[in-house]
Amino acid sequence: MNYQEFKDYISEHIKEHLPAEYQDSNISFVSFTKNNNTHREGLQIQKDDESAMPCIYMDNFFKDYQSGEKMVNIMESIATAVSSSTDIYHGFAFDINQISNFDSMKNRVICRLVNKDSNSEILSNVPFTPFENLAATYHILVNKQSDSLNTLAISNKMLKDYGISVDKLHEAAVQNMDSLMPPKFESMSDMLHRLAPPGMDAFLDNTEDSMPLYILTNETGIYGASVLLNKSFMDRVTTEIGKDLVILPSSVHEVIAFPRPDVEDDVKGLEDIVKSINANYLAPEDFLSNSVYEYHAENHRFIQCARAHEPAQETSHESKQKADKENPIKAHAKSSRQISPQEEISL
Amino acid sequence: MKKTTTSIRPEVSRDSVNTKLQTARLSAYAKRIKTMTGKESTKDELPRV
């Protein structure tokens, strides 16, 4: 079977493997745009009386099929995934029907940092805050486990339902960071020793007495680059390291920081390193940026090294906040213009 | 009025392939930055993943 025939087979036969409660459900395949304009296709099974539905990604199941797994086993695995996904959202600590109510959701709002240019399609449908050449997007934390997250992207339609500005959303997300996605930093050497799977000793960093490198991320290690938005955390890092920082965008999940050299370093050389490693050691969906950044402790300034000699200016978020305070009516009208209705909400 | 639906899908989960790639990536950064700043010789080439 090719992929289309594989999907057709699943559509026709999946109900044979599902409990009776699913026999009248609607089955469809939906393609979702993920980070950096990558796409994944999922099987959706919607029951008439439910406002939420599970979606099971097909790519790994098709790989199993191509590797020789029997279809009957694949169908059973998909059915198990449907049941466990349903159990997850039935076990939510909040009513999923309240997702349009900001007061019910505000303590669950988190943010992610992604590349602005390579996410133009997603960013046309969601509220975001520019952060240098990156963008902060907003999500509702549905479920958190040690190594995975269930999140719901906040769309323009949801923001319209909330009746708040993007700045208010950003404020809530940053406030929730310490409690929902606690930031952390550790030395490169410690992280490599903790992460390295068996057989990868050759990758371990054994030069502990040389230049210190630090990994900044969050406790789950998922979309941990967003810790750059947390000023109090960044100040803690600079206090601990004792200097301004150079920041390398390792991925959307983690960034690398090291003390900014006293002598001007070769920014072009660092950019070449970032580009080369992004090309060879990074999955497309995890790409964050090809730029090198600095963080200045004194004025909490995060900036691309290439622009570091420009005079300090307010960040777009700070200047927008100031403008909103000066003219809240104009600010509301401005944020409303960005909103377009979107029926489908992707996670 | 059309009903608004919400799809519930698992988000990023860290599997062994990602961990391997992440380990290789961070190690590559460590080696190359230290080489560039003169804290390590260039003799150690990284294995490919």
CSV table of C-alpha atoms in Angstrom, one decimal:
chain,number,residue,atom,x,y,z
A,1,MET,CA,0.0,0.0,0.0
A,2,ASN,CA,1.1,3.5,-0.7
A,3,TYR,CA,0.4,6.2,1.9
A,4,GLN,CA,-3.0,7.1,0.4
A,5,GLU,CA,-4.1,3.5,0.3
A,6,PHE,CA,-2.8,3.1,3.9
A,7,LYS,CA,-5.1,6.0,5.0
A,8,ASP,CA,-8.1,4.6,3.0
A,9,TYR,CA,-7.6,1.3,4.8
A,10,ILE,CA,-7.6,2.9,8.2
A,11,SER,CA,-10.7,5.0,7.4
A,12,GLU,CA,-12.6,1.9,6.3
A,13,HIS,CA,-11.5,-0.4,9.2
A,14,ILE,CA,-10.6,1.6,12.3
A,15,LYS,CA,-14.1,1.4,13.8
A,16,GLU,CA,-13.8,-2.4,13.9
A,17,HIS,CA,-11.0,-1.9,16.5
A,18,LEU,CA,-12.7,0.9,18.5
A,19,PRO,CA,-15.3,0.5,21.3
A,20,ALA,CA,-19.0,0.8,20.6
A,21,GLU,CA,-19.1,4.5,21.7
A,22,TYR,CA,-17.1,5.4,18.5
A,23,GLN,CA,-19.3,3.6,16.0
A,24,ASP,CA,-21.2,6.8,15.0
A,25,SER,CA,-18.2,9.1,15.1
A,26,ASN,CA,-16.9,11.0,12.1
A,27,ILE,CA,-13.4,10.0,10.8
A,28,SER,CA,-11.2,12.3,8.8
A,29,PHE,CA,-7.6,13.1,8.1
A,30,VAL,CA,-6.3,16.6,8.7
A,31,SER,CA,-2.9,18.1,7.9
A,32,PHE,CA,-1.5,20.5,10.5
A,33,THR,CA,1.2,23.1,9.9
A,34,LYS,CA,3.8,22.7,12.6
A,35,ASN,CA,6.8,24.8,13.6
A,36,ASN,CA,8.9,26.2,10.7
A,37,ASN,CA,6.2,25.3,8.2
A,38,THR,CA,6.6,21.6,8.6
A,39,HIS,CA,3.4,19.5,8.2
A,40,ARG,CA,2.0,16.5,10.0
A,41,GLU,CA,-1.1,14.6,9.1
A,42,GLY,CA,-3.4,13.2,11.8
A,43,LEU,CA,-6.5,10.9,12.1
A,44,GLN,CA,-9.3,12.7,13.8
A,45,ILE,CA,-12.2,10.9,15.3
A,46,GLN,CA,-15.1,13.1,16.4
A,47,LYS,CA,-18.1,12.0,18.4
A,48,ASP,CA,-21.2,14.2,18.0
A,49,ASP,CA,-21.5,15.0,21.7
A,50,GLU,CA,-17.9,16.0,22.3
A,51,SER,CA,-16.4,19.4,21.7
A,52,ALA,CA,-12.9,18.0,21.7
A,53,MET,CA,-11.5,15.1,19.7
A,54,PRO,CA,-8.3,13.1,19.6
A,55,CYS,CA,-6.0,13.4,16.7
A,56,ILE,CA,-3.4,10.7,16.1
A,57,TYR,CA,-0.4,11.4,13.9
A,58,MET,CA,0.0,8.9,11.1
A,59,ASP,CA,3.7,9.3,10.1
A,60,ASN,CA,5.1,6.9,12.7
A,61,PHE,CA,2.4,4.3,12.0
A,62,PHE,CA,3.1,4.4,8.3
A,63,LYS,CA,6.8,4.0,9.0
A,64,ASP,CA,6.0,0.9,11.1
A,65,TYR,CA,3.9,-0.4,8.2
A,66,GLN,CA,6.8,0.2,5.7
A,67,SER,CA,9.1,-1.6,8.2
A,68,GLY,CA,6.9,-4.7,7.9
A,69,GLU,CA,4.6,-4.4,10.9
A,70,LYS,CA,1.3,-6.2,10.3
A,71,MET,CA,-1.8,-4.0,9.7
A,72,VAL,CA,-3.8,-5.7,12.4
A,73,ASN,CA,-1.2,-4.6,15.0
A,74,ILE,CA,-1.0,-1.1,13.6
A,75,MET,CA,-4.8,-0.8,13.8
A,76,GLU,CA,-4.8,-2.0,17.4
A,77,SER,CA,-2.0,0.6,18.2
A,78,ILE,CA,-4.1,3.4,16.6
A,79,ALA,CA,-7.2,2.3,18.6
A,80,THR,CA,-5.1,2.3,21.8
A,81,ALA,CA,-3.8,5.8,21.0
A,82,VAL,CA,-7.4,7.0,20.4
A,83,SER,CA,-8.5,5.7,23.7
A,84,SER,CA,-5.6,7.1,25.7
A,85,SER,CA,-5.9,10.5,24.0
A,86,THR,CA,-9.6,10.6,24.9
A,87,ASP,CA,-8.7,9.6,28.5
A,88,ILE,CA,-6.2,12.5,28.6
A,89,TYR,CA,-8.7,15.2,27.7
A,90,HIS,CA,-11.4,13.6,29.8
A,91,GLY,CA,-8.9,13.9,32.7
A,92,PHE,CA,-8.2,17.6,32.1
A,93,ALA,CA,-8.2,19.7,35.3
A,94,PHE,CA,-10.4,22.2,33.5
A,95,ASP,CA,-13.5,22.1,31.4
A,96,ILE,CA,-12.4,22.1,27.7
A,97,ASN,CA,-15.5,24.0,26.9
A,98,GLN,CA,-14.1,26.9,28.9
A,99,ILE,CA,-11.2,27.5,26.5
A,100,SER,CA,-12.9,30.6,25.2
A,101,ASN,CA,-13.0,32.1,28.7
A,102,PHE,CA,-9.7,33.9,29.5
A,103,ASP,CA,-10.4,34.0,33.2
A,104,SER,CA,-10.6,30.2,33.2
A,105,MET,CA,-7.5,29.9,31.1
A,106,LYS,CA,-5.2,32.7,32.2
A,107,ASN,CA,-3.3,30.6,34.7
A,108,ARG,CA,-2.5,28.0,32.0
A,109,VAL,CA,-1.2,30.4,29.3
A,110,ILE,CA,2.4,29.7,28.3
A,111,CYS,CA,4.6,31.0,25.5
A,112,ARG,CA,7.0,29.6,22.9
A,113,LEU,CA,9.8,31.3,21.0
A,114,VAL,CA,10.0,30.5,17.2
A,115,ASN,CA,11.6,31.9,14.1
A,116,LYS,CA,9.5,34.7,12.7
A,117,ASP,CA,10.2,34.4,9.0
A,118,SER,CA,9.9,30.7,8.8
A,119,ASN,CA,6.5,30.6,10.5
A,120,SER,CA,4.7,33.3,8.5
A,121,GLU,CA,1.8,30.9,7.7
A,122,ILE,CA,1.2,30.0,11.4
A,123,LEU,CA,1.7,33.6,12.5
A,124,SER,CA,-1.0,34.8,10.2
A,125,ASN,CA,-3.5,32.9,12.3
A,126,VAL,CA,-2.2,33.4,15.9
A,127,PRO,CA,-1.4,36.4,18.1
A,128,PHE,CA,2.3,36.9,18.5
A,129,THR,CA,4.9,39.3,19.9
A,130,PRO,CA,8.0,40.0,17.8
A,131,PHE,CA,11.3,39.5,19.8
A,132,GLU,CA,14.2,40.5,17.5
A,133,ASN,CA,13.9,38.2,14.5
A,134,LEU,CA,12.0,35.7,16.6
A,135,ALA,CA,8.3,35.6,17.7
A,136,ALA,CA,6.6,34.6,20.9
A,137,THR,CA,3.4,32.6,20.4
A,138,TYR,CA,0.9,31.6,23.1
A,139,HIS,CA,-0.5,28.3,24.1
A,140,ILE,CA,-2.7,26.8,26.8
A,141,LEU,CA,-1.0,24.1,28.8
A,142,VAL,CA,-3.4,21.2,28.8
A,143,ASN,CA,-1.3,18.4,30.3
A,144,LYS,CA,2.3,18.1,31.3
A,145,GLN,CA,4.3,15.0,31.8
A,146,SER,CA,8.0,14.6,32.4
A,147,ASP,CA,8.9,14.3,28.7
A,148,SER,CA,5.8,15.5,26.8
A,149,LEU,CA,3.3,18.3,26.7
A,150,ASN,CA,-0.2,18.7,25.5
A,151,THR,CA,-0.8,22.3,24.5
A,152,LEU,CA,-3.5,24.2,22.7
A,153,ALA,CA,-2.3,27.1,20.4
A,154,ILE,CA,-4.2,30.3,21.1
A,155,SER,CA,-5.6,31.5,17.8
A,156,ASN,CA,-6.7,34.9,16.7
A,157,LYS,CA,-10.3,33.8,17.1
A,158,MET,CA,-9.6,32.7,20.7
A,159,LEU,CA,-8.0,36.1,21.5
A,160,LYS,CA,-11.1,37.8,20.1
A,161,ASP,CA,-13.3,35.7,22.4
A,162,TYR,CA,-11.0,36.6,25.3
A,163,GLY,CA,-11.5,40.3,24.5
A,164,ILE,CA,-7.9,41.2,25.5
A,165,SER,CA,-4.8,42.6,23.8
A,166,VAL,CA,-1.8,40.6,22.7
A,167,ASP,CA,0.2,42.4,25.4
A,168,LYS,CA,-2.1,41.2,28.1
A,169,LEU,CA,-1.7,37.7,26.8
A,170,HIS,CA,2.1,38.1,26.8
A,171,GLU,CA,2.0,39.4,30.4
A,172,ALA,CA,0.0,36.3,31.6
A,173,ALA,CA,2.3,33.9,29.8
A,174,VAL,CA,5.5,35.5,31.2
A,175,GLN,CA,3.9,35.6,34.7
A,176,ASN,CA,3.1,31.8,34.5
A,177,MET,CA,6.6,30.8,33.3
A,178,ASP,CA,8.1,30.2,36.7
A,179,SER,CA,5.2,28.0,37.9
A,180,LEU,CA,4.2,26.2,34.7
A,181,MET,CA,7.5,25.8,32.8
A,182,PRO,CA,10.2,26.6,35.3
A,183,PRO,CA,13.4,27.8,33.6
A,184,LYS,CA,16.7,26.2,34.4
A,185,PHE,CA,20.3,26.5,33.3
A,186,GLU,CA,23.1,24.0,33.7
A,187,SER,CA,26.6,23.6,32.3
A,188,MET,CA,27.0,22.1,28.9
A,189,SER,CA,29.2,19.3,30.4
A,190,ASP,CA,26.6,18.3,33.0
A,191,MET,CA,23.8,18.3,30.4
A,192,LEU,CA,25.8,16.2,27.9
A,193,HIS,CA,26.6,13.6,30.6
A,194,ARG,CA,22.9,13.5,31.6
A,195,LEU,CA,21.6,13.3,28.0
A,196,ALA,CA,24.1,11.1,26.1
A,197,PRO,CA,22.5,7.8,25.3
A,198,PRO,CA,24.7,4.6,25.5
A,199,GLY,CA,27.3,4.4,22.8
A,200,MET,CA,27.6,8.2,22.4
A,201,ASP,CA,30.5,8.7,24.8
A,202,ALA,CA,32.5,10.2,21.9
A,203,PHE,CA,30.2,13.3,22.1
A,204,LEU,CA,30.8,14.0,25.7
A,205,ASP,CA,32.4,17.3,26.6
A,206,ASN,CA,35.4,16.5,28.7
A,207,THR,CA,37.0,19.9,28.8
A,208,GLU,CA,35.4,21.1,32.0
A,209,ASP,CA,38.2,23.4,32.9
A,210,SER,CA,38.1,25.4,29.7
A,211,MET,CA,35.6,27.9,28.6
A,212,PRO,CA,32.2,27.5,30.5
A,213,LEU,CA,29.2,27.0,28.3
A,214,TYR,CA,25.7,26.9,29.7
A,215,ILE,CA,22.4,25.5,28.4
A,216,LEU,CA,19.3,27.6,29.1
A,217,THR,CA,16.0,25.7,28.8
A,218,ASN,CA,13.0,24.8,31.0
A,219,GLU,CA,12.4,21.7,33.2
A,220,THR,CA,10.7,19.7,30.5
A,221,GLY,CA,13.3,20.6,27.9
A,222,ILE,CA,10.4,21.3,25.4
A,223,TYR,CA,10.3,24.7,23.7
A,224,GLY,CA,12.8,25.8,26.4
A,225,ALA,CA,14.2,28.7,24.3
A,226,SER,CA,11.2,30.7,25.6
A,227,VAL,CA,13.2,31.3,28.8
A,228,LEU,CA,14.8,34.2,26.9
A,229,LEU,CA,11.6,36.1,27.5
A,230,ASN,CA,11.9,35.7,31.3
A,231,LYS,CA,13.9,38.8,32.4
A,232,SER,CA,14.1,37.7,36.1
A,233,PHE,CA,15.6,34.4,35.0
A,234,MET,CA,18.0,36.0,32.5
A,235,ASP,CA,19.1,38.4,35.3
A,236,ARG,CA,19.7,35.4,37.6
A,237,VAL,CA,21.9,33.8,34.9
A,238,THR,CA,24.0,36.9,34.3
A,239,THR,CA,24.4,37.3,38.0
A,240,GLU,CA,25.6,33.7,38.3
A,241,ILE,CA,27.9,33.9,35.3
A,242,GLY,CA,28.9,37.4,36.2
A,243,LYS,CA,28.9,38.9,32.7
A,244,ASP,CA,26.9,39.9,29.7
A,245,LEU,CA,26.1,36.8,27.6
A,246,VAL,CA,26.5,35.6,24.1
A,247,ILE,CA,23.4,33.5,23.1
A,248,LEU,CA,23.5,30.8,20.4
A,249,PRO,CA,20.1,29.5,19.2
A,250,SER,CA,20.7,25.8,19.5
A,251,SER,CA,17.0,25.0,18.8
A,252,VAL,CA,13.5,25.9,19.9
A,253,HIS,CA,14.1,23.6,22.9
A,254,GLU,CA,17.3,25.1,24.3
A,255,VAL,CA,19.8,27.9,23.8
A,256,ILE,CA,23.5,28.1,24.6
A,257,ALA,CA,25.0,30.9,26.7
A,258,PHE,CA,28.5,31.9,27.5
A,259,PRO,CA,30.2,35.0,28.9
A,260,ARG,CA,30.6,37.7,26.4
A,261,PRO,CA,34.3,38.0,25.7
A,262,ASP,CA,36.0,41.2,26.7
A,263,VAL,CA,37.6,41.5,23.3
A,264,GLU,CA,35.1,41.7,20.4
A,265,ASP,CA,34.8,38.2,19.1
A,266,ASP,CA,34.2,37.2,15.5
A,267,VAL,CA,30.5,37.3,15.2
A,268,LYS,CA,30.6,36.1,11.6
A,269,GLY,CA,32.6,33.1,12.8
A,270,LEU,CA,29.9,32.3,15.4
A,271,GLU,CA,27.2,32.7,12.8
A,272,ASP,CA,29.0,30.3,10.6
A,273,ILE,CA,29.1,27.8,13.4
A,274,VAL,CA,25.4,28.2,14.1
A,275,LYS,CA,24.5,27.8,10.4
A,276,SER,CA,26.7,24.8,10.0
A,277,ILE,CA,25.3,23.0,13.1
A,278,ASN,CA,21.7,24.0,12.2
A,279,ALA,CA,22.3,22.3,8.8
A,280,ASN,CA,23.8,19.1,10.1
A,281,TYR,CA,22.5,18.5,13.6
A,282,LEU,CA,18.9,19.9,13.8
A,283,ALA,CA,15.5,18.6,12.7
A,284,PRO,CA,13.7,21.2,10.5
A,285,GLU,CA,10.9,21.5,13.0
A,286,ASP,CA,13.3,22.4,15.8
A,287,PHE,CA,15.1,25.2,14.0
A,288,LEU,CA,15.1,28.5,15.9
A,289,SER,CA,17.5,30.9,14.1
A,290,ASN,CA,20.8,31.4,12.3
A,291,SER,CA,21.6,34.6,14.2
A,292,VAL,CA,23.9,35.1,17.1
A,293,TYR,CA,22.5,37.2,20.0
A,294,GLU,CA,23.8,39.1,23.1
A,295,TYR,CA,22.0,39.7,26.4
A,296,HIS,CA,23.1,42.8,28.3
A,297,ALA,CA,22.5,42.5,32.0
A,298,GLU,CA,22.5,46.2,32.7
A,299,ASN,CA,19.5,47.1,30.5
A,300,HIS,CA,18.0,43.6,30.1
A,301,ARG,CA,18.6,44.0,26.4
A,302,PHE,CA,18.4,40.9,24.1
A,303,ILE,CA,19.7,41.8,20.7
A,304,GLN,CA,21.2,40.2,17.6
A,305,CYS,CA,25.0,40.7,17.7
A,306,ALA,CA,24.9,42.2,14.3
A,307,ARG,CA,22.8,45.1,15.8
A,308,ALA,CA,24.5,45.3,19.1
A,309,HIS,CA,26.2,48.6,18.3
A,310,GLU,CA,22.9,50.3,17.5
A,311,PRO,CA,21.6,52.6,20.2
A,312,ALA,CA,19.4,50.8,22.9
A,313,GLN,CA,15.7,51.0,22.1
A,314,GLU,CA,12.7,49.7,23.8
A,315,THR,CA,11.6,46.3,22.6
A,316,SER,CA,8.5,46.2,20.5
A,317,HIS,CA,6.6,44.7,23.5
A,318,GLU,CA,7.8,47.5,25.8
A,319,SER,CA,7.0,50.2,23.4
A,320,LYS,CA,3.6,48.7,22.6
A,321,GLN,CA,2.9,48.5,26.4
A,322,LYS,CA,3.7,52.2,26.7
A,323,ALA,CA,1.5,53.1,23.8
A,324,ASP,CA,-1.4,51.0,25.2
A,325,LYS,CA,-1.1,52.8,28.5
A,326,GLU,CA,-1.2,56.2,26.7
A,327,ASN,CA,-4.0,55.3,24.4
A,328,PRO,CA,-5.9,52.1,25.3
A,329,ILE,CA,-8.7,52.6,22.8
A,330,LYS,CA,-6.3,52.9,19.9
A,331,ALA,CA,-4.4,49.9,21.2
A,332,HIS,CA,-7.5,47.7,21.3
A,333,ALA,CA,-8.5,48.8,17.8
A,334,LYS,CA,-5.0,48.0,16.5
A,335,SER,CA,-5.0,44.5,18.0
A,336,SER,CA,-8.5,43.8,16.7
A,337,ARG,CA,-7.4,44.4,13.1
A,338,GLN,CA,-5.1,41.4,13.3
A,339,ILE,CA,-7.9,39.0,14.1
A,340,SER,CA,-9.4,36.7,11.6
A,341,PRO,CA,-11.9,34.0,12.4
A,342,GLN,CA,-10.5,30.4,12.4
A,343,GLU,CA,-12.7,27.5,13.1
A,344,GLU,CA,-10.1,24.8,13.5
A,345,ILE,CA,-7.8,25.0,16.6
A,346,SER,CA,-4.6,23.1,16.4
A,347,LEU,CA,-2.5,22.0,19.3
B,1,MET,CA,-24.0,28.4,13.7
B,2,LYS,CA,-21.1,26.1,12.9
B,3,LYS,CA,-19.7,24.3,15.9
B,4,THR,CA,-16.2,25.1,16.9
B,5,THR,CA,-14.1,22.0,17.4
B,6,THR,CA,-10.9,21.4,19.2
B,7,SER,CA,-8.5,18.7,18.2
B,8,ILE,CA,-6.5,17.1,21.0
B,9,ARG,CA,-3.1,15.9,19.8
B,10,PRO,CA,0.0,15.0,21.6
B,11,GLU,CA,2.6,17.7,21.5
B,12,VAL,CA,6.4,17.3,21.1
B,13,SER,CA,7.6,14.2,22.9
B,14,ARG,CA,11.3,13.6,23.3
B,15,ASP,CA,12.3,10.3,21.8
B,16,SER,CA,15.7,8.6,21.5
B,17,VAL,CA,16.3,10.0,18.0
B,18,ASN,CA,15.8,13.5,19.2
B,19,THR,CA,18.1,13.0,22.2
B,20,LYS,CA,20.8,11.6,20.0
B,21,LEU,CA,20.5,14.6,17.7
B,22,GLN,CA,20.5,17.0,20.6
B,23,THR,CA,23.5,15.4,22.2
B,24,ALA,CA,25.4,15.6,18.9
B,25,ARG,CA,24.3,19.2,18.4
B,26,LEU,CA,25.4,20.4,21.8
B,27,SER,CA,28.6,18.5,21.6
B,28,ALA,CA,29.3,20.1,18.2
B,29,TYR,CA,28.7,23.5,19.7
B,30,ALA,CA,31.1,22.8,22.6
B,31,LYS,CA,33.9,21.6,20.3
B,32,ARG,CA,33.6,24.4,17.8
B,33,ILE,CA,33.2,27.3,20.2
B,34,LYS,CA,36.2,26.1,22.2
B,35,THR,CA,38.2,25.7,19.0
B,36,MET,CA,37.2,29.1,17.8
B,37,THR,CA,38.1,30.8,21.1
B,38,GLY,CA,41.4,28.9,21.3
B,39,LYS,CA,40.6,26.8,24.3
B,40,GLU,CA,40.9,23.5,22.5
B,41,SER,CA,42.9,22.1,19.6
B,42,THR,CA,41.2,21.4,16.3
B,43,LYS,CA,42.3,17.7,16.3
B,44,ASP,CA,39.0,16.3,17.6
B,45,GLU,CA,36.6,15.8,14.8
B,46,LEU,CA,33.0,14.9,15.8
B,47,PRO,CA,31.6,11.6,14.8
B,48,ARG,CA,28.6,11.8,12.5
B,49,VAL,CA,25.1,10.8,13.8
